[in-house]
mmCIF file of C-alpha atoms in Angstrom:
data_model
loop_
_atom_site.group_PDB
_atom_site.id
_atom_site.type_symbol
_atom_site.label_atom_id
_atom_site.label_comp_id
_atom_site.label_asym_id
_atom_site.label_seq_id
_atom_site.Cartn_x
_atom_site.Cartn_y
_atom_site.Cartn_z
ATOM 1 C CA MET A 1 -20.787 -23.270 -6.086
ATOM 2 C CA SER A 2 -18.513 -24.305 -3.225
ATOM 3 C CA GLY A 3 -16.008 -21.605 -2.322
ATOM 4 C CA VAL A 4 -17.747 -19.010 -4.474
ATOM 5 C CA PRO A 5 -19.046 -15.888 -2.678
ATOM 6 C CA LYS A 6 -22.805 -15.690 -2.367
ATOM 7 C CA LEU A 7 -24.408 -13.685 -5.157
ATOM 8 C CA SER A 8 -25.487 -10.171 -4.139
ATOM 9 C CA ILE A 9 -28.618 -8.706 -5.729
ATOM 10 C CA CYS A 10 -28.899 -4.934 -6.030
ATOM 11 C CA ASP A 11 -32.455 -3.741 -6.759
ATOM 12 C CA THR A 12 -32.297 -0.443 -8.674
ATOM 13 C CA THR A 13 -36.050 -0.120 -9.274
ATOM 14 C CA LEU A 14 -36.277 3.047 -7.188
ATOM 15 C CA ARG A 15 -33.334 4.673 -8.990
ATOM 16 C CA ASP A 16 -33.047 3.390 -12.583
ATOM 17 C CA GLY A 17 -36.802 2.968 -12.632
ATOM 18 C CA ASN A 18 -37.242 6.663 -11.980
ATOM 19 C CA HIS A 19 -36.161 7.231 -15.603
ATOM 20 C CA ALA A 20 -39.284 5.418 -16.758
ATOM 21 C CA VAL A 21 -41.637 7.902 -15.079
ATOM 22 C CA GLY A 22 -39.717 11.117 -15.654
ATOM 23 C CA HIS A 23 -38.235 10.861 -12.122
ATOM 24 C CA GLN A 24 -41.721 11.238 -10.610
ATOM 25 C CA LEU A 25 -41.810 8.364 -8.117
ATOM 26 C CA GLY A 26 -43.650 9.552 -5.022
ATOM 27 C CA ARG A 27 -43.061 8.953 -1.336
ATOM 28 C CA ALA A 28 -45.805 6.311 -1.053
ATOM 29 C CA ASP A 29 -44.458 4.483 -4.114
ATOM 30 C CA ILE A 30 -40.953 4.396 -2.646
ATOM 31 C CA SER A 31 -42.146 3.214 0.750
ATOM 32 C CA ALA A 32 -44.319 0.445 -0.678
ATOM 33 C CA TYR A 33 -41.651 -0.881 -2.998
ATOM 34 C CA ALA A 34 -38.885 -0.678 -0.405
ATOM 35 C CA ARG A 35 -41.025 -2.890 1.849
ATOM 36 C CA ALA A 36 -41.514 -5.380 -0.974
ATOM 37 C CA ALA A 37 -37.806 -5.439 -1.885
ATOM 38 C CA GLU A 38 -36.914 -5.982 1.778
ATOM 39 C CA ALA A 39 -39.318 -8.904 1.953
ATOM 40 C CA ALA A 40 -37.836 -10.338 -1.248
ATOM 41 C CA GLY A 41 -34.408 -10.576 0.358
ATOM 42 C CA VAL A 42 -32.467 -8.292 -1.971
ATOM 43 C CA ASP A 43 -29.125 -7.145 -0.595
ATOM 44 C CA VAL A 44 -29.232 -3.487 -1.665
ATOM 45 C CA VAL A 45 -32.101 -1.155 -2.535
ATOM 46 C CA GLU A 46 -30.769 1.699 -4.656
ATOM 47 C CA VAL A 47 -32.828 4.889 -4.474
ATOM 48 C CA GLY A 48 -32.834 8.302 -6.141
ATOM 49 C CA HIS A 49 -33.098 10.314 -9.323
ATOM 50 C CA GLY A 50 -32.381 8.178 -12.376
ATOM 51 C CA ASN A 51 -28.999 9.864 -12.813
ATOM 52 C CA GLY A 52 -28.167 9.629 -9.123
ATOM 53 C CA LEU A 53 -27.517 12.124 -6.361
ATOM 54 C CA GLY A 54 -27.754 15.812 -7.252
ATOM 55 C CA ALA A 55 -29.023 15.111 -10.767
ATOM 56 C CA SER A 56 -32.503 16.644 -10.469
ATOM 57 C CA SER A 57 -32.449 19.486 -12.992
ATOM 58 C CA ILE A 58 -34.296 20.967 -15.941
ATOM 59 C CA GLN A 59 -31.759 19.442 -18.337
ATOM 60 C CA VAL A 60 -32.117 15.797 -17.277
ATOM 61 C CA GLY A 61 -35.454 15.982 -15.426
ATOM 62 C CA MET A 62 -36.739 17.404 -12.173
ATOM 63 C CA ALA A 63 -37.537 14.781 -9.551
ATOM 64 C CA ALA A 64 -40.828 14.827 -7.663
ATOM 65 C CA LEU A 65 -38.945 14.551 -4.362
ATOM 66 C CA THR A 66 -35.589 15.722 -3.058
ATOM 67 C CA ASP A 67 -32.801 13.168 -2.609
ATOM 68 C CA ALA A 68 -33.286 13.346 1.152
ATOM 69 C CA GLU A 69 -37.034 12.741 0.899
ATOM 70 C CA MET A 70 -36.548 9.675 -1.304
ATOM 71 C CA LEU A 71 -33.805 8.225 0.861
ATOM 72 C CA ARG A 72 -35.632 8.707 4.158
ATOM 73 C CA ALA A 73 -38.802 7.150 2.761
ATOM 74 C CA ALA A 74 -36.927 4.017 1.705
ATOM 75 C CA LYS A 75 -34.712 3.800 4.789
ATOM 76 C CA ALA A 76 -37.711 3.689 7.088
ATOM 77 C CA GLU A 77 -38.811 0.410 5.468
ATOM 78 C CA LEU A 78 -35.466 -1.414 5.406
ATOM 79 C CA ARG A 79 -34.277 -3.780 8.111
ATOM 80 C CA THR A 80 -31.846 -6.202 6.461
ATOM 81 C CA ALA A 81 -31.405 -4.710 2.985
ATOM 82 C CA ARG A 82 -28.876 -1.913 2.675
ATOM 83 C CA LEU A 83 -29.792 1.507 1.292
ATOM 84 C CA GLY A 84 -27.716 2.428 -1.738
ATOM 85 C CA VAL A 85 -27.197 5.466 -3.956
ATOM 86 C CA LEU A 86 -25.466 6.276 -7.210
ATOM 87 C CA SER A 87 -23.081 9.219 -7.269
ATOM 88 C CA ILE A 88 -21.723 10.508 -10.579
ATOM 89 C CA PRO A 89 -19.123 13.249 -10.170
ATOM 90 C CA GLY A 90 -20.416 16.227 -12.099
ATOM 91 C CA PHE A 91 -23.952 15.634 -10.899
ATOM 92 C CA ALA A 92 -23.085 14.957 -7.255
ATOM 93 C CA SER A 93 -20.721 16.881 -5.036
ATOM 94 C CA VAL A 94 -19.292 15.802 -1.708
ATOM 95 C CA GLU A 95 -20.632 18.572 0.519
ATOM 96 C CA ARG A 96 -23.958 19.319 -1.201
ATOM 97 C CA ASP A 97 -25.038 15.759 -2.002
ATOM 98 C CA LEU A 98 -22.941 12.910 -0.587
ATOM 99 C CA LYS A 99 -22.657 13.951 3.042
ATOM 100 C CA PRO A 100 -26.381 14.794 3.386
ATOM 101 C CA ALA A 101 -27.213 11.413 1.794
ATOM 102 C CA LEU A 102 -25.080 9.633 4.368
ATOM 103 C CA ASP A 103 -26.970 11.543 7.078
ATOM 104 C CA CYS A 104 -30.170 9.982 5.691
ATOM 105 C CA GLY A 105 -28.830 6.506 6.453
ATOM 106 C CA VAL A 106 -27.221 5.487 3.176
ATOM 107 C CA ASP A 107 -25.206 2.292 3.669
ATOM 108 C CA GLU A 108 -23.532 1.971 0.281
ATOM 109 C CA VAL A 109 -22.449 4.388 -2.462
ATOM 110 C CA ARG A 110 -21.671 3.506 -6.052
ATOM 111 C CA VAL A 111 -19.457 6.095 -7.656
ATOM 112 C CA GLY A 112 -19.892 6.042 -11.419
ATOM 113 C CA ALA A 113 -18.011 7.417 -14.390
ATOM 114 C CA HIS A 114 -17.762 6.903 -18.135
ATOM 115 C CA CYS A 115 -15.859 3.683 -18.797
ATOM 116 C CA THR A 116 -12.641 5.493 -19.789
ATOM 117 C CA GLU A 117 -12.737 8.156 -17.075
ATOM 118 C CA ALA A 118 -12.378 6.284 -13.791
ATOM 119 C CA ASP A 119 -9.936 8.906 -12.545
ATOM 120 C CA VAL A 120 -12.786 11.337 -11.886
ATOM 121 C CA THR A 121 -14.070 9.012 -9.148
ATOM 122 C CA ARG A 122 -10.897 9.220 -7.087
ATOM 123 C CA GLN A 123 -11.943 12.032 -4.735
ATOM 124 C CA GLN A 124 -15.303 10.526 -3.838
ATOM 125 C CA VAL A 125 -14.118 6.932 -3.520
ATOM 126 C CA THR A 126 -11.151 7.772 -1.312
ATOM 127 C CA MET A 127 -13.206 10.134 0.872
ATOM 128 C CA LEU A 128 -15.973 7.583 1.375
ATOM 129 C CA ARG A 129 -13.541 4.809 2.251
ATOM 130 C CA ALA A 130 -11.783 7.108 4.732
ATOM 131 C CA MET A 131 -15.200 7.645 6.344
ATOM 132 C CA GLY A 132 -15.773 3.885 6.581
ATOM 133 C CA VAL A 133 -18.584 3.871 4.016
ATOM 134 C CA ALA A 134 -19.014 0.897 1.673
ATOM 135 C CA VAL A 135 -18.179 2.161 -1.813
ATOM 136 C CA LYS A 136 -18.188 0.512 -5.220
ATOM 137 C CA GLY A 137 -17.095 1.762 -8.611
ATOM 138 C CA MET A 138 -19.319 1.720 -11.663
ATOM 139 C CA LEU A 139 -18.080 1.966 -15.259
ATOM 140 C CA LEU A 140 -20.840 3.420 -17.442
ATOM 141 C CA MET A 141 -21.299 2.718 -21.176
ATOM 142 C CA SER A 142 -18.861 -0.162 -20.723
ATOM 143 C CA HIS A 143 -19.633 -1.627 -24.148
ATOM 144 C CA MET A 144 -17.567 1.216 -25.610
ATOM 145 C CA ALA A 145 -14.238 0.007 -24.154
ATOM 146 C CA SER A 146 -12.192 -3.125 -24.701
ATOM 147 C CA ALA A 147 -11.705 -5.697 -21.962
ATOM 148 C CA ALA A 148 -8.137 -4.480 -21.491
ATOM 149 C CA LYS A 149 -9.246 -0.862 -21.145
ATOM 150 C CA LEU A 150 -11.964 -1.779 -18.672
ATOM 151 C CA LEU A 151 -9.448 -3.702 -16.602
ATOM 152 C CA GLU A 152 -7.129 -0.684 -16.578
ATOM 153 C CA GLN A 153 -9.961 1.571 -15.403
ATOM 154 C CA ALA A 154 -11.231 -0.949 -12.859
ATOM 155 C CA ARG A 155 -7.737 -1.223 -11.402
ATOM 156 C CA LEU A 156 -7.783 2.537 -10.841
ATOM 157 C CA MET A 157 -11.022 2.209 -8.888
ATOM 158 C CA GLN A 158 -9.608 -0.706 -6.938
ATOM 159 C CA GLY A 159 -6.556 1.386 -6.124
ATOM 160 C CA TYR A 160 -8.730 4.233 -4.840
ATOM 161 C CA GLY A 161 -10.384 1.812 -2.420
ATOM 162 C CA ALA A 162 -13.506 0.588 -4.232
ATOM 163 C CA GLU A 163 -14.760 -2.719 -2.827
ATOM 164 C CA ALA A 164 -16.196 -3.784 -6.188
ATOM 165 C CA VAL A 165 -16.472 -2.640 -9.780
ATOM 166 C CA ILE A 166 -19.739 -2.952 -11.714
ATOM 167 C CA LEU A 167 -19.883 -2.893 -15.502
ATOM 168 C CA MET A 168 -22.961 -0.985 -16.643
ATOM 169 C CA ASP A 169 -24.432 -1.906 -20.010
ATOM 170 C CA SER A 170 -25.956 1.559 -20.292
ATOM 171 C CA ALA A 171 -27.049 1.047 -23.919
ATOM 172 C CA GLY A 172 -28.205 -2.546 -23.699
ATOM 173 C CA ALA A 173 -25.608 -3.314 -26.369
ATOM 174 C CA TYR A 174 -23.829 -6.329 -24.874
ATOM 175 C CA THR A 175 -23.955 -9.847 -26.275
ATOM 176 C CA PRO A 176 -23.302 -12.852 -24.010
ATOM 177 C CA GLU A 177 -19.894 -13.314 -25.672
ATOM 178 C CA LYS A 178 -18.851 -9.774 -24.717
ATOM 179 C CA VAL A 179 -20.213 -10.215 -21.185
ATOM 180 C CA ARG A 180 -18.154 -13.374 -20.791
ATOM 181 C CA GLU A 181 -15.035 -11.699 -22.163
ATOM 182 C CA LYS A 182 -15.206 -8.463 -20.192
ATOM 183 C CA VAL A 183 -16.568 -9.735 -16.889
ATOM 184 C CA GLY A 184 -14.135 -12.660 -17.056
ATOM 185 C CA GLU A 185 -11.181 -10.340 -17.603
ATOM 186 C CA LEU A 186 -12.031 -8.323 -14.492
ATOM 187 C CA VAL A 187 -12.756 -11.400 -12.380
ATOM 188 C CA GLU A 188 -9.430 -12.956 -13.327
ATOM 189 C CA HIS A 189 -7.275 -9.919 -12.623
ATOM 190 C CA LEU A 190 -8.941 -7.881 -9.852
ATOM 191 C CA ASP A 191 -8.753 -8.508 -6.121
ATOM 192 C CA ILE A 192 -12.274 -7.160 -5.557
ATOM 193 C CA ALA A 193 -15.769 -8.230 -6.533
ATOM 194 C CA VAL A 194 -17.147 -7.684 -10.039
ATOM 195 C CA GLY A 195 -20.760 -6.875 -10.923
ATOM 196 C CA PHE A 196 -22.976 -6.408 -13.957
ATOM 197 C CA HIS A 197 -25.879 -4.036 -14.655
ATOM 198 C CA ALA A 198 -27.884 -5.050 -17.706
ATOM 199 C CA HIS A 199 -30.246 -3.146 -19.991
ATOM 200 C CA ASN A 200 -32.642 -4.851 -22.341
ATOM 201 C CA ASN A 201 -32.435 -2.983 -25.667
ATOM 202 C CA LEU A 202 -31.513 -6.131 -27.576
ATOM 203 C CA GLY A 203 -33.633 -8.411 -25.399
ATOM 204 C CA MET A 204 -30.568 -9.856 -23.666
ATOM 205 C CA SER A 205 -30.772 -8.499 -20.109
ATOM 206 C CA VAL A 206 -31.565 -11.797 -18.391
ATOM 207 C CA VAL A 207 -29.221 -14.003 -20.407
ATOM 208 C CA ASN A 208 -26.470 -11.400 -20.059
ATOM 209 C CA SER A 209 -26.981 -11.257 -16.290
ATOM 210 C CA MET A 210 -26.825 -15.037 -16.003
ATOM 211 C CA THR A 211 -23.759 -15.120 -18.262
ATOM 212 C CA ALA A 212 -22.091 -12.536 -16.011
ATOM 213 C CA ILE A 213 -22.706 -14.837 -13.028
ATOM 214 C CA GLU A 214 -21.242 -17.793 -14.926
ATOM 215 C CA ALA A 215 -18.180 -15.627 -15.701
ATOM 216 C CA GLY A 216 -17.671 -14.925 -12.013
ATOM 217 C CA ALA A 217 -19.678 -11.791 -11.273
ATOM 218 C CA THR A 218 -20.960 -11.804 -7.694
ATOM 219 C CA ILE A 219 -23.145 -8.678 -7.963
ATOM 220 C CA VAL A 220 -26.112 -8.404 -10.327
ATOM 221 C CA ASP A 221 -28.542 -5.509 -10.718
ATOM 222 C CA VAL A 222 -32.274 -5.915 -11.290
ATOM 223 C CA THR A 223 -35.492 -3.902 -11.425
ATOM 224 C CA ALA A 224 -39.123 -4.915 -10.976
ATOM 225 C CA ARG A 225 -40.688 -5.740 -14.346
ATOM 226 C CA GLY A 226 -37.466 -4.459 -15.895
ATOM 227 C CA PHE A 227 -38.652 -0.946 -14.943
ATOM 228 C CA GLY A 228 -35.899 1.408 -16.140
ATOM 229 C CA ALA A 229 -34.586 3.679 -18.866
ATOM 230 C CA GLY A 230 -35.453 2.872 -22.484
ATOM 231 C CA ALA A 231 -36.189 -0.837 -22.921
ATOM 232 C CA GLY A 232 -35.603 -1.352 -19.225
ATOM 233 C CA ASN A 233 -33.340 -3.571 -17.133
ATOM 234 C CA ALA A 234 -33.065 -7.208 -16.083
ATOM 235 C CA PRO A 235 -36.399 -7.993 -14.377
ATOM 236 C CA ILE A 236 -36.071 -9.123 -10.759
ATOM 237 C CA GLU A 237 -38.775 -11.730 -11.251
ATOM 238 C CA LEU A 238 -37.013 -13.365 -14.240
ATOM 239 C CA VAL A 239 -33.539 -13.229 -12.712
ATOM 240 C CA ALA A 240 -34.927 -14.719 -9.485
ATOM 241 C CA ALA A 241 -36.645 -17.465 -11.470
ATOM 242 C CA ASN A 242 -33.430 -18.335 -13.311
ATOM 243 C CA LEU A 243 -31.423 -18.298 -10.087
ATOM 244 C CA HIS A 244 -33.984 -20.664 -8.585
ATOM 245 C CA VAL A 245 -33.832 -23.032 -11.556
ATOM 246 C CA GLY A 246 -30.031 -22.880 -11.595
ATOM 247 C CA GLN A 247 -29.820 -23.379 -7.816
ATOM 248 C CA VAL A 248 -27.544 -20.363 -7.454
ATOM 249 C CA GLU A 249 -26.938 -19.459 -3.809
ATOM 250 C CA THR A 250 -28.477 -16.114 -2.925
ATOM 251 C CA ASP A 251 -30.671 -14.550 -0.255
ATOM 252 C CA ILE A 252 -33.361 -13.545 -2.734
ATOM 253 C CA GLN A 253 -36.690 -15.298 -2.229
ATOM 254 C CA LEU A 254 -38.427 -16.421 -5.417
ATOM 255 C CA PHE A 255 -41.996 -15.686 -4.313
ATOM 256 C CA GLY A 256 -40.856 -12.459 -2.674
ATOM 257 C CA ALA A 257 -39.291 -11.302 -5.944
ATOM 258 C CA LEU A 258 -42.481 -12.182 -7.809
ATOM 259 C CA ASP A 259 -44.507 -10.270 -5.220
ATOM 260 C CA ALA A 260 -42.196 -7.233 -5.471
ATOM 261 C CA ALA A 261 -42.678 -7.124 -9.230
ATOM 262 C CA ASP A 262 -46.450 -7.266 -8.735
ATOM 263 C CA VAL A 263 -46.314 -4.411 -6.211
ATOM 264 C CA ALA A 264 -44.355 -2.255 -8.645
ATOM 265 C CA GLN A 265 -46.723 -2.937 -11.526
ATOM 266 C CA GLU A 266 -49.777 -2.222 -9.400
ATOM 267 C CA ARG A 267 -48.385 1.020 -8.030
ATOM 268 C CA PHE A 268 -46.213 2.765 -10.603
ATOM 269 C CA VAL A 269 -45.205 0.717 -13.651
ATOM 270 C CA LYS A 270 -47.714 2.289 -16.023
ATOM 271 C CA HIS A 271 -46.100 0.665 -19.061
ATOM 272 C CA VAL A 272 -43.947 -2.423 -18.715
ATOM 273 C CA PRO A 273 -40.742 -1.696 -20.672
ATOM 274 C CA THR A 274 -40.770 -3.341 -24.093
ATOM 275 C CA ASN A 275 -38.479 -3.491 -27.080
ATOM 276 C CA ASP A 276 -39.716 -1.173 -29.815
ATOM 277 C CA SER A 277 -37.975 0.140 -32.910
ATOM 278 C CA VAL A 278 -36.428 3.063 -30.994
ATOM 279 C CA THR A 279 -34.968 1.062 -28.104
ATOM 280 C CA ILE A 280 -33.717 -1.641 -30.460
ATOM 281 C CA ALA A 281 -32.007 1.005 -32.607
ATOM 282 C CA SER A 282 -30.490 2.432 -29.421
ATOM 283 C CA GLY A 283 -29.017 -0.979 -28.576
ATOM 284 C CA ILE A 284 -27.657 -1.470 -32.072
ATOM 285 C CA ALA A 285 -26.140 2.018 -32.041
ATOM 286 C CA GLY A 286 -24.745 1.611 -28.529
ATOM 287 C CA VAL A 287 -26.455 4.806 -27.343
ATOM 288 C CA PHE A 288 -27.377 5.463 -23.694
ATOM 289 C CA SER A 289 -30.851 4.048 -22.962
ATOM 290 C CA GLY A 290 -31.894 7.286 -21.242
ATOM 291 C CA PHE A 291 -31.731 9.054 -24.613
ATOM 292 C CA ALA A 292 -34.883 7.277 -25.844
ATOM 293 C CA ALA A 293 -37.337 9.923 -24.594
ATOM 294 C CA PRO A 294 -35.412 13.029 -25.750
ATOM 295 C CA VAL A 295 -34.750 11.386 -29.122
ATOM 296 C CA ARG A 296 -38.472 10.764 -29.554
ATOM 297 C CA ARG A 297 -39.165 14.430 -28.762
ATOM 298 C CA ALA A 298 -36.513 15.612 -31.224
ATOM 299 C CA SER A 299 -37.910 13.250 -33.850
ATOM 300 C CA ALA A 300 -41.406 14.739 -33.523
ATOM 301 C CA ARG A 301 -40.115 18.318 -33.446
ATOM 302 C CA PHE A 302 -37.936 18.067 -36.566
ATOM 303 C CA GLY A 303 -39.768 15.380 -38.508
ATOM 304 C CA VAL A 304 -36.828 12.954 -38.555
ATOM 305 C CA ASP A 305 -36.935 9.182 -38.060
ATOM 306 C CA PRO A 306 -35.769 8.597 -34.443
ATOM 307 C CA ARG A 307 -33.817 5.537 -35.542
ATOM 308 C CA ARG A 308 -31.717 7.694 -37.868
ATOM 309 C CA ILE A 309 -31.004 10.057 -34.968
ATOM 310 C CA LEU A 310 -29.883 7.177 -32.775
ATOM 311 C CA LEU A 311 -27.635 5.629 -35.416
ATOM 312 C CA GLU A 312 -25.948 8.983 -36.014
ATOM 313 C CA LEU A 313 -25.509 9.501 -32.278
ATOM 314 C CA GLY A 314 -23.864 6.095 -32.206
ATOM 315 C CA ASN A 315 -21.558 7.055 -35.088
ATOM 316 C CA ARG A 316 -20.498 10.109 -33.073
ATOM 317 C CA ARG A 317 -19.995 7.958 -29.914
ATOM 318 C CA VAL A 318 -22.176 10.335 -27.921
ATOM 319 C CA VAL A 319 -22.510 9.499 -24.202
ATOM 320 C CA ALA A 320 -24.747 10.502 -21.302
ATOM 321 C CA GLY A 321 -24.274 14.160 -20.495
ATOM 322 C CA GLN A 322 -24.193 15.140 -24.167
ATOM 323 C CA GLU A 323 -27.955 15.497 -24.542
ATOM 324 C CA ASP A 324 -27.579 18.741 -26.496
ATOM 325 C CA THR A 325 -26.136 16.722 -29.372
ATOM 326 C CA ILE A 326 -29.542 15.089 -29.917
ATOM 327 C CA ILE A 327 -31.006 18.401 -31.130
ATOM 328 C CA GLU A 328 -27.940 19.126 -33.235
ATOM 329 C CA VAL A 329 -28.175 15.744 -34.945
ATOM 330 C CA ALA A 330 -31.938 16.030 -35.503
ATOM 331 C CA MET A 331 -31.540 19.481 -37.064
ATOM 332 C CA SER A 332 -28.719 18.241 -39.303
ATOM 333 C CA LEU A 333 -30.746 15.252 -40.520
ATOM 334 C CA ALA A 334 -33.810 17.435 -41.078
ATOM 335 C CA ALA A 335 -31.707 19.780 -43.221
ATOM 336 C CA GLU A 336 -30.466 16.802 -45.283
ATOM 337 C CA GLN A 337 -34.069 15.664 -45.830
ATOM 338 C CA SER A 338 -35.117 19.064 -47.132
ATOM 339 C CA HIS A 339 -32.546 19.017 -49.959
#
């Protein structure tokens, strides 16, 4: 590992994990877990609504707390770990959401966009860099684009001033071969750090995360017990265990990571994410993991197999933000069944 930058661990339990409880994490939950993550030695604790700043709404779910309440609760517990947020243009605006978040002590912002639409991040990335804020780009649903396309989009983010680009496997659809290909392409051709954010729909979150590290990624995202949308994310406790076995240099403490996972399960992980027929179908179809709950509701309402809904959503290449299509597809399949 000589000459290789130390691996940075971003703990997204208090952001991605909010999906798993309908965005209802409370102040005490956030405080307790932020303390545990700090003790575990993670580099960044990402906090907020599952869809990031400004996303609390009837359409995608109302959060129990405001962005400011969540951020202040976490910030009060952090000493070494940095406080991070996700900002997706369309959900988050500069004046209403980003600047108030910075006032709450946010140290790092990830600005995310669909994997072929990096240009929409330009305003936020350039503004944040001009303000001296650490900012990283995130390409969502990155399984949907080729390695060459991802490199093109990542170069845009690099040009805007992003300090890193993270590939998000939003549907849990990656195989290790694709991780190696796409992460490797970015590592070889970018002048900034590359990261990977795994989901577990096909049961590959840990191996994909470790493969990303082997391919040169220096940022990896985790959540306690895999707590996250759909089938969940790469569990901090399993990633930490594999880093320990592989003797990968990082600040994360093995026992601290195990303790953090225990804290999360005791306090708010009511159901440890598992792979069921719906989340597996979501991974096969390459559909956003956050669609699992609304697809289940549409399935019950219209009497249609949720797996059929997911496969059709995949055929239509539906992405996050197109939730209305779930109802349209369910109604269409229900009509087919009645004939």
